[in-house]
Amino acid sequence: MPLIPFGEWLPDVAALGSPGALRAANCFPGPTGYKPAKSLQVTTNALAARARGAISAKDKAGTVYQFAGAASKLYQLVDQTWTDVSKSGGYAAGTEEIWDFVRWKNKIIATDYTDAIQQIEMAAALFSDLTTDFKARRLAVVRDFVVAGNTNDATDGAVPNRVRWSAFNDDTDWTVSAATQSDYQDLHSGGGVQRILGGEYGVVLSDRSVRRMTYVGSPAVFQFDEVLPDFGLLSPSAATRLADIIYFASPHGFVALEGGTRSALIGAGKVDKFFLNDLDYSNLHRISSAVDAASGRVLWAYPGQGSADGLPNRILVYDRGLRKWSLLEIEVDLLWHSLGASTTLEGLDAISASLDALASSLDSPRWAGGAPVLGGFNSAFKSGYFDGSALAAEIGTGEMELAPGRRAILRAARLAVDGGTATISTGTRNKQEDATVFSPAISARDSGVCPMRSTARYHRFRVGISGEWNDAVGLWIEPEDVSAAGRR
């Protein structure tokens, strides 16, 4: 029998005859099979409470700055220590509110809706109020404007569907004026603004609609074109950008939006059903997403079944180049798109007692100033990068008839796994209405053969991999190791 490959993860496809994997946990999709995924290696102190948002940015001199927000404080990372840089009196973010950060010139601007919009020059000591004219849930930078969404002011009160922008090239001036081009637009449909992603154009993701925001000059200033009616954003932090493509989780599944106009349903028939059935809808505000620009992967952390108090315990991974998915079953409080901070050899003393004890090699992007790297906060409110030891992976094949039309006797299999320590468990049943029963996991002999003894009409296989490994491609079953059972 030829190699039985570990196909792409397709949890939404029926098990029998599935061309893909029924399970692909704690690994990444590869060109053939799967690659190892690394654990989150934390290197900082803890915030006072869970992170509600974070940002990395370079100033004009190229120095990397990193900021994060919790319910009552804003922090800056200095020599692996999260340092309080809040304004006097701190903050009082609501239970389900997040901190939304943007970089504007040499400044970081942040909002949590409850408090006044905040600002800090990257080299300054503390945050301060940017404006007290209004509050906002969302921020973005579109061309030469700072843009706010889902606003609240003394005149109109809470206007969830409002998009408001500053004066041209002036983040401090929000007075509506034809001369400065500062203005606002109330969107006529689609519900409240969940997220705005900026650039040369803006993309406004609402509860039930997606619009492109295009600069057209006076008098309108911006034109809003609905590009995806009825496809909104599931949660404020469930959208992220990689190059010119925005990836987001909608109430219908996962969507890729290219150029603000062309959409693709990237999870349909693959993972959408799995995700929407697994999701803890009472804790949607805990979803976070980020890109790993170096690998071309997009990740969503979310609270799934069995999560503790809404703590995200799953990460869905989409490889945009391969167009394949996998799942990480780990707890992480927040994902964020970080930049490696320049670290001297002397600075490493605060992280590790010796170079040999470092979890990451010295050529890792985490030590290079400005290199993009995937960051995260753990459940203890500490941050780090996903470059620790390899996670223990588990890959499950589809279900098959080894002797078509007959029950099959299976005696052995061989694993196509490069490196690490692998085991295999056999799942069997005789009728489709029966529950699948898995055998205890067994290891390979020195010959590479995994001896087994099972008799059933339907077989599937689950392979566990631990230690440091390189590739998991599939498994072999030799013709002499399988035969049809006698009829009954």
Coordinates of C-alpha atoms in Angstrom, one line a residue:
M1 CA 0.0 0.0 0.0
P2 CA 1.4 3.4 -0.9
L3 CA 2.1 6.2 1.7
I4 CA -1.1 7.3 3.5
P5 CA -0.3 11.1 3.6
F6 CA -1.2 13.5 6.3
G7 CA -3.5 15.6 4.2
E8 CA -4.6 19.2 5.1
W9 CA -6.7 19.6 8.2
L10 CA -10.4 19.4 7.3
P11 CA -12.4 19.0 10.5
D12 CA -15.6 20.1 8.6
V13 CA -15.4 17.1 6.2
A14 CA -16.9 13.7 7.1
A15 CA -14.4 11.3 8.5
L16 CA -15.1 8.4 6.0
G17 CA -13.0 8.8 2.9
S18 CA -11.7 12.2 4.0
P19 CA -8.7 13.3 1.9
G20 CA -7.5 15.4 4.8
A21 CA -6.6 15.1 8.4
L22 CA -9.3 14.9 11.1
R23 CA -6.9 16.4 13.6
A24 CA -3.8 18.6 13.3
A25 CA -3.0 19.8 16.8
N26 CA 0.1 21.8 17.9
C27 CA 1.7 21.8 14.5
F28 CA 1.8 24.0 11.4
P29 CA 0.8 23.1 7.8
G30 CA 3.7 22.1 5.6
P31 CA 4.0 21.7 1.8
T32 CA 3.6 17.9 2.5
G33 CA 2.3 17.1 5.9
Y34 CA 3.1 19.2 8.9
K35 CA 5.8 21.1 10.6
P36 CA 6.5 21.6 14.4
A37 CA 5.0 24.6 16.2
K38 CA 7.0 26.2 19.0
S39 CA 5.7 27.1 22.5
L40 CA 5.4 30.6 23.9
Q41 CA 8.7 31.6 25.7
V42 CA 8.0 34.5 28.1
T43 CA 10.9 36.8 29.1
T44 CA 9.2 39.7 30.9
N45 CA 7.6 40.5 34.2
A46 CA 3.8 40.4 34.6
L47 CA 1.3 43.2 34.0
A48 CA -1.0 43.9 36.9
A49 CA -3.9 42.3 34.9
R50 CA -4.5 40.7 31.6
A51 CA -3.4 42.5 28.5
R52 CA -6.2 44.2 26.6
G53 CA -4.0 45.2 23.6
A54 CA -0.4 45.8 22.6
I55 CA 1.7 47.5 19.8
S56 CA 5.3 47.5 18.6
A57 CA 6.5 50.5 16.6
K58 CA 9.7 52.2 15.5
D59 CA 10.3 55.9 16.0
K60 CA 11.9 58.1 13.3
A61 CA 15.4 57.0 14.5
G62 CA 14.5 53.3 14.0
T63 CA 14.3 52.5 17.8
V64 CA 11.7 49.9 18.7
Y65 CA 9.1 50.8 21.3
Q66 CA 6.6 48.3 22.7
F67 CA 3.4 49.3 24.6
A68 CA 0.6 47.3 26.2
G69 CA -2.6 48.1 28.0
A70 CA -4.5 46.5 30.9
A71 CA -7.7 47.6 32.6
S72 CA -6.2 50.4 34.7
K73 CA -2.7 50.9 33.3
L74 CA -0.7 51.5 30.1
Y75 CA 2.8 50.0 30.0
Q76 CA 6.1 50.3 28.0
L77 CA 8.5 47.5 27.8
V78 CA 11.9 48.6 29.0
D79 CA 14.7 46.0 29.2
Q80 CA 12.2 43.2 29.4
T81 CA 10.3 45.0 32.2
W82 CA 6.8 46.2 31.6
T83 CA 6.9 49.7 33.2
D84 CA 3.8 51.8 34.1
V85 CA 3.6 54.9 31.8
S86 CA -0.1 55.7 32.5
K87 CA -1.3 59.2 33.0
S88 CA -1.9 60.4 36.5
G89 CA -4.9 58.5 38.0
G90 CA -4.7 55.6 35.5
Y91 CA -7.7 54.2 33.7
A92 CA -10.9 52.3 34.2
A93 CA -11.5 50.2 31.0
G94 CA -14.8 48.3 31.0
T95 CA -14.8 44.6 31.5
E96 CA -15.2 43.7 27.8
E97 CA -13.3 46.7 26.4
I98 CA -9.9 46.5 24.7
W99 CA -7.1 48.9 24.1
D100 CA -6.8 49.9 20.5
F101 CA -3.4 51.3 19.5
V102 CA -2.1 53.1 16.4
R103 CA 1.2 54.7 15.5
W104 CA 1.0 58.3 14.2
K105 CA 4.3 59.8 13.1
N106 CA 6.5 59.6 16.2
K107 CA 3.6 59.0 18.6
I108 CA 1.5 56.2 19.9
I109 CA -2.3 56.9 20.2
A110 CA -4.5 54.5 22.3
T111 CA -8.2 54.3 23.3
D112 CA -10.3 52.1 25.6
Y113 CA -13.6 54.0 25.1
T114 CA -14.1 54.5 28.9
D115 CA -11.3 57.0 29.1
A116 CA -10.1 60.0 27.0
I117 CA -8.1 59.0 24.0
Q118 CA -4.4 58.8 25.0
Q119 CA -1.2 59.8 23.3
I120 CA 2.5 59.5 24.0
E121 CA 5.6 60.6 22.1
M122 CA 7.6 57.4 21.9
A123 CA 10.5 58.8 24.0
A124 CA 8.2 60.5 26.5
A125 CA 7.7 59.4 30.1
L126 CA 3.9 59.2 30.4
F127 CA 0.7 59.0 28.3
S128 CA -1.6 62.0 28.3
D129 CA -5.0 63.0 26.9
L130 CA -5.1 63.6 23.2
T131 CA -8.6 65.1 23.2
T132 CA -11.5 65.3 25.6
D133 CA -14.0 66.2 22.9
F134 CA -15.1 62.6 22.5
K135 CA -14.3 59.0 23.3
A136 CA -13.9 56.2 20.8
R137 CA -13.6 52.4 20.8
R138 CA -11.6 52.1 17.6
L139 CA -8.6 53.9 16.0
A140 CA -6.8 53.8 12.7
V141 CA -4.6 55.9 10.5
V142 CA -5.9 56.4 7.0
R143 CA -3.5 58.4 4.7
D144 CA -2.9 61.7 6.6
F145 CA -5.8 61.4 9.1
V146 CA -6.3 59.7 12.5
V147 CA -9.6 58.0 12.3
A148 CA -11.9 57.0 15.2
G149 CA -14.9 54.7 15.2
N150 CA -17.8 53.9 17.5
T151 CA -17.7 57.2 19.3
N152 CA -19.3 58.9 22.3
D153 CA -19.5 62.7 22.8
A154 CA -21.4 65.2 25.0
T155 CA -23.6 66.4 22.1
D156 CA -24.7 63.1 20.4
G157 CA -24.0 60.6 23.1
A158 CA -23.0 57.1 22.0
V159 CA -23.0 56.6 18.3
P160 CA -21.7 53.1 17.6
N161 CA -22.0 53.5 13.8
R162 CA -20.0 56.8 13.6
V163 CA -16.6 57.1 11.9
R164 CA -14.8 60.4 12.7
W165 CA -11.5 61.7 11.5
S166 CA -9.0 64.4 12.5
A167 CA -7.9 67.5 10.6
F168 CA -5.5 66.8 7.7
N169 CA -2.1 65.9 9.1
D170 CA -3.1 67.0 12.6
D171 CA -4.1 64.4 15.2
T172 CA -4.9 67.1 17.8
D173 CA -7.6 68.9 15.9
W174 CA -11.0 67.2 15.8
T175 CA -13.3 70.2 15.2
V176 CA -15.5 69.7 12.2
S177 CA -14.2 72.1 9.6
A178 CA -14.2 72.2 5.8
A179 CA -10.9 74.1 5.9
T180 CA -9.1 71.3 7.8
Q181 CA -11.2 68.4 6.4
S182 CA -12.0 67.1 9.9
D183 CA -15.5 65.6 9.8
Y184 CA -17.5 62.4 10.5
Q185 CA -19.8 60.0 8.8
D186 CA -22.6 57.9 10.4
L187 CA -22.9 54.6 8.5
H188 CA -26.5 53.9 7.5
S189 CA -26.5 50.1 8.0
G190 CA -24.5 47.3 9.4
G191 CA -24.5 48.1 13.1
G192 CA -21.7 49.3 15.3
V193 CA -18.1 49.8 14.1
Q194 CA -16.1 46.8 15.4
R195 CA -12.7 47.6 13.8
I196 CA -11.0 50.0 11.4
L197 CA -7.8 49.0 9.5
G198 CA -5.9 51.8 7.9
G199 CA -3.3 52.6 5.2
E200 CA -3.8 54.3 1.9
Y201 CA -7.4 53.4 2.3
G202 CA -9.4 52.3 5.3
V203 CA -11.5 49.2 5.8
V204 CA -14.4 49.6 8.3
L205 CA -15.6 46.3 9.8
S206 CA -19.0 46.6 11.5
D207 CA -21.3 44.1 13.1
R208 CA -22.9 43.2 9.8
S209 CA -21.1 45.0 7.1
V210 CA -17.7 45.8 5.6
R211 CA -16.9 49.0 3.9
R212 CA -13.9 50.5 2.1
M213 CA -13.1 54.1 3.1
T214 CA -11.4 56.0 0.3
Y215 CA -10.1 59.5 0.4
V216 CA -11.8 61.8 -2.2
G217 CA -11.0 65.2 -0.9
S218 CA -13.4 68.1 -0.1
P219 CA -16.2 68.4 0.4
A220 CA -17.0 64.7 1.3
V221 CA -13.3 64.0 2.3
F222 CA -14.0 60.2 2.5
Q223 CA -16.2 57.9 0.4
F224 CA -17.6 54.8 2.0
D225 CA -18.4 51.9 -0.3
E226 CA -20.1 48.7 1.1
V227 CA -18.1 45.8 -0.2
L228 CA -19.5 43.0 2.0
P229 CA -23.0 43.4 3.2
D230 CA -24.1 40.9 5.8
F231 CA -20.5 39.9 6.5
G232 CA -19.4 41.6 9.7
L233 CA -16.7 41.2 12.3
L234 CA -17.3 38.6 15.0
S235 CA -15.2 40.4 17.6
P236 CA -13.1 43.7 17.6
S237 CA -9.7 41.9 17.7
A238 CA -10.7 39.1 15.2
A239 CA -9.2 41.0 12.2
T240 CA -5.6 41.5 11.2
R241 CA -3.7 42.5 8.1
L242 CA -0.8 40.8 6.2
A243 CA 0.4 42.9 3.2
D244 CA -2.7 44.1 1.3
I245 CA -5.0 41.4 2.6
I246 CA -7.2 41.7 5.7
Y247 CA -8.1 38.4 7.4
F248 CA -11.1 38.3 9.7
A249 CA -13.5 36.0 11.5
S250 CA -17.1 36.8 10.7
P251 CA -20.3 35.2 12.2
H252 CA -20.3 33.1 9.0
G253 CA -16.6 32.0 9.0
F254 CA -13.2 33.2 8.0
V255 CA -12.8 35.8 5.2
A256 CA -9.8 37.2 3.3
L257 CA -10.4 40.7 1.9
E258 CA -7.8 41.9 -0.7
G259 CA -7.4 45.5 -1.7
G260 CA -10.5 46.3 0.3
T261 CA -12.8 44.9 -2.4
R262 CA -12.0 41.3 -3.4
S263 CA -13.1 38.7 -0.8
A264 CA -12.6 34.9 -0.4
L265 CA -14.1 32.5 2.1
I266 CA -10.9 30.8 3.3
G267 CA -12.5 28.6 5.9
A268 CA -15.6 27.3 4.1
G269 CA -15.8 23.5 3.9
K270 CA -12.6 23.3 6.0
V271 CA -12.7 24.9 9.5
D272 CA -15.6 27.3 9.7
K273 CA -18.1 24.8 11.2
F274 CA -15.5 23.5 13.7
F275 CA -14.6 27.1 14.9
L276 CA -18.2 28.3 15.2
N277 CA -19.3 25.2 17.1
D278 CA -16.3 25.3 19.4
L279 CA -16.3 29.0 20.2
D280 CA -17.4 30.3 23.6
Y281 CA -19.8 33.1 22.5
S282 CA -20.0 34.5 26.1
N283 CA -16.4 35.6 25.8
L284 CA -16.0 37.0 22.2
H285 CA -14.1 39.9 23.6
R286 CA -11.2 37.6 24.4
I287 CA -10.5 36.7 20.8
S288 CA -7.2 38.2 19.4
S289 CA -5.5 37.8 16.1
A290 CA -2.1 38.5 14.6
V291 CA 0.2 37.7 11.7
D292 CA 3.6 36.0 11.7
A293 CA 4.9 38.0 8.7
A294 CA 8.1 35.9 8.5
S295 CA 6.2 32.6 7.9
G296 CA 3.1 34.1 6.2
R297 CA 0.8 32.6 8.9
V298 CA -2.3 34.3 10.3
L299 CA -3.4 33.3 13.8
W300 CA -6.6 33.7 15.8
A301 CA -6.6 32.9 19.6
Y302 CA -10.1 32.2 21.0
P303 CA -11.8 30.6 24.0
G304 CA -13.1 27.2 23.0
Q305 CA -14.8 24.4 24.8
G306 CA -13.3 23.8 28.2
S307 CA -11.7 27.3 28.5
A308 CA -11.3 28.6 32.0
D309 CA -13.1 31.9 32.6
G310 CA -12.9 32.9 29.0
L311 CA -9.1 32.4 28.7
P312 CA -8.3 31.6 25.1
N313 CA -7.3 27.9 24.8
R314 CA -7.1 27.5 21.1
I315 CA -5.2 29.1 18.3
L316 CA -6.4 28.6 14.7
V317 CA -3.6 28.9 12.2
Y318 CA -4.0 29.8 8.5
D319 CA -1.0 29.5 6.2
R320 CA -1.8 32.0 3.4
G321 CA 0.8 30.6 1.0
L322 CA -0.4 26.9 1.3
R323 CA -4.0 27.8 2.0
K324 CA -4.1 25.2 4.8
W325 CA -5.1 25.3 8.5
S326 CA -4.0 23.8 11.7
L327 CA -4.8 24.1 15.4
L328 CA -2.7 25.0 18.5
E329 CA -4.2 23.7 21.8
I330 CA -2.5 26.1 24.1
E331 CA -3.6 28.9 26.5
V332 CA -2.6 32.4 25.5
D333 CA -4.2 35.6 26.8
L334 CA -3.3 37.8 23.8
L335 CA -1.6 37.5 20.4
W336 CA 0.1 40.6 19.0
H337 CA 2.3 41.5 16.0
S338 CA 5.5 42.4 17.7
L339 CA 8.9 43.8 16.5
G340 CA 12.1 42.3 17.9
A341 CA 13.9 44.8 20.2
S342 CA 17.6 45.3 19.7
T343 CA 19.3 43.4 22.5
T344 CA 23.0 43.6 23.4
L345 CA 24.9 40.6 24.9
E346 CA 24.9 42.5 28.2
G347 CA 21.1 42.9 27.9
L348 CA 20.7 39.1 27.7
D349 CA 21.9 38.8 31.3
A350 CA 18.4 39.9 32.4
I351 CA 16.9 37.1 30.4
S352 CA 19.2 34.1 30.9
A353 CA 22.1 33.1 33.1
S354 CA 24.0 31.9 30.1
L355 CA 23.9 31.9 26.3
D356 CA 23.6 28.1 26.3
A357 CA 20.4 28.4 28.4
L358 CA 18.7 30.8 25.9
A359 CA 15.5 29.3 24.4
S360 CA 16.2 31.0 21.1
S361 CA 19.5 31.1 19.2
L362 CA 21.3 34.5 18.8
D363 CA 20.2 34.7 15.2
S364 CA 16.5 34.6 16.2
P365 CA 14.4 37.6 15.0
R366 CA 13.4 38.3 18.6
W367 CA 16.9 39.8 19.3
A368 CA 17.1 41.8 16.0
G369 CA 15.8 45.4 16.3
G370 CA 12.7 45.9 14.2
A371 CA 12.4 42.4 12.8
P372 CA 8.7 41.3 12.8
V373 CA 8.0 38.5 15.2
L374 CA 4.8 36.9 16.6
G375 CA 4.3 37.9 20.2
G376 CA 1.9 36.8 23.0
F377 CA 0.9 37.2 26.6
N378 CA 0.3 34.1 28.7
S379 CA -2.3 33.5 31.5
A380 CA 0.2 35.0 34.1
F381 CA 0.2 38.3 32.1
K382 CA 3.8 37.9 31.0
S383 CA 4.9 38.4 27.4
G384 CA 7.3 36.7 25.0
Y385 CA 7.6 35.1 21.6
F386 CA 6.7 31.7 20.1
D387 CA 10.2 30.4 19.8
G388 CA 10.4 28.0 22.7
S389 CA 10.5 24.2 22.5
A390 CA 8.4 22.2 20.1
L391 CA 4.9 21.5 21.2
A392 CA 3.7 17.9 21.5
A393 CA 1.8 17.4 18.3
E394 CA -1.1 15.1 17.3
I395 CA -2.2 14.3 13.8
G396 CA -5.2 12.2 12.8
T397 CA -5.9 10.7 9.4
G398 CA -9.3 10.3 7.8
E399 CA -11.2 7.1 8.1
M400 CA -10.6 4.3 5.5
E401 CA -11.5 0.8 4.5
L402 CA -8.2 -1.1 4.3
A403 CA -9.9 -4.0 2.6
P404 CA -12.7 -2.4 0.6
G405 CA -16.1 -4.0 1.3
R406 CA -14.6 -6.3 4.0
R407 CA -13.4 -6.2 7.5
A408 CA -9.6 -5.9 7.6
I409 CA -6.9 -7.4 9.8
L410 CA -4.1 -4.9 10.3
R411 CA -0.7 -6.1 11.7
A412 CA 1.7 -3.2 11.4
A413 CA 2.4 0.2 10.1
R414 CA 5.5 2.5 9.7
L415 CA 5.6 6.2 10.4
A416 CA 7.0 8.9 8.0
V417 CA 8.0 11.3 10.8
D418 CA 11.5 12.9 10.7
G419 CA 12.9 13.4 14.1
G420 CA 11.4 13.4 17.6
T421 CA 9.6 10.5 19.2
A422 CA 6.4 9.3 17.5
T423 CA 3.6 7.0 18.6
I424 CA 0.6 5.7 16.8
S425 CA -2.9 4.8 17.9
T426 CA -5.5 2.9 15.8
G427 CA -9.1 3.9 15.8
T428 CA -11.6 1.3 14.7
R429 CA -15.3 0.6 14.2
N430 CA -17.4 -1.8 12.1
K431 CA -20.5 0.4 11.4
Q432 CA -20.7 4.1 10.7
E433 CA -23.2 4.6 13.6
D434 CA -20.7 3.1 16.0
A435 CA -18.3 5.2 18.1
T436 CA -14.6 5.0 17.1
V437 CA -12.5 3.2 19.7
F438 CA -8.8 4.0 19.8
S439 CA -6.1 1.5 20.9
P440 CA -3.3 2.5 23.3
A441 CA -0.5 4.4 21.7
I442 CA 2.5 2.3 20.6
S443 CA 6.0 3.2 19.6
A444 CA 8.0 1.9 16.7
R445 CA 10.6 -0.9 17.1
D446 CA 14.2 -0.3 16.0
S447 CA 13.2 -1.4 12.5
G448 CA 10.7 1.4 12.3
V449 CA 7.7 -0.9 12.4
C450 CA 4.8 -0.3 14.8
P451 CA 3.3 -3.7 15.5
M452 CA -0.4 -3.8 16.0
R453 CA -3.3 -6.2 15.9
S454 CA -6.7 -4.8 14.9
T455 CA -9.7 -6.2 13.0
A456 CA -12.4 -3.9 11.8
R457 CA -14.1 -2.6 8.7
Y458 CA -13.1 1.1 9.3
H459 CA -9.7 2.3 10.4
R460 CA -8.2 5.6 11.2
F461 CA -4.9 6.6 12.8
R462 CA -3.7 9.1 15.3
V463 CA 0.0 9.9 15.5
G464 CA 1.6 11.7 18.5
I465 CA 4.9 13.4 18.2
S466 CA 7.1 14.8 21.0
G467 CA 10.6 16.2 21.2
E468 CA 12.3 18.2 18.4
W469 CA 11.1 17.0 15.0
N470 CA 11.2 18.4 11.5
D471 CA 8.5 16.9 9.3
A472 CA 5.5 14.6 9.6
V473 CA 4.4 13.3 6.2
G474 CA 2.2 10.2 6.8
L475 CA 2.4 6.5 7.4
W476 CA 3.0 3.3 5.4
I477 CA 1.0 0.1 5.5
E478 CA 2.7 -2.7 3.6
P479 CA 0.5 -5.1 1.6
E480 CA 1.7 -8.0 3.7
D481 CA 0.6 -6.3 6.9
V482 CA -3.1 -6.1 6.0
S483 CA -5.5 -8.7 4.8
A484 CA -9.3 -9.2 4.5
A485 CA -11.0 -10.9 7.4
G486 CA -13.2 -13.9 6.9
R487 CA -16.9 -13.2 6.2
R488 CA -19.3 -13.7 9.0

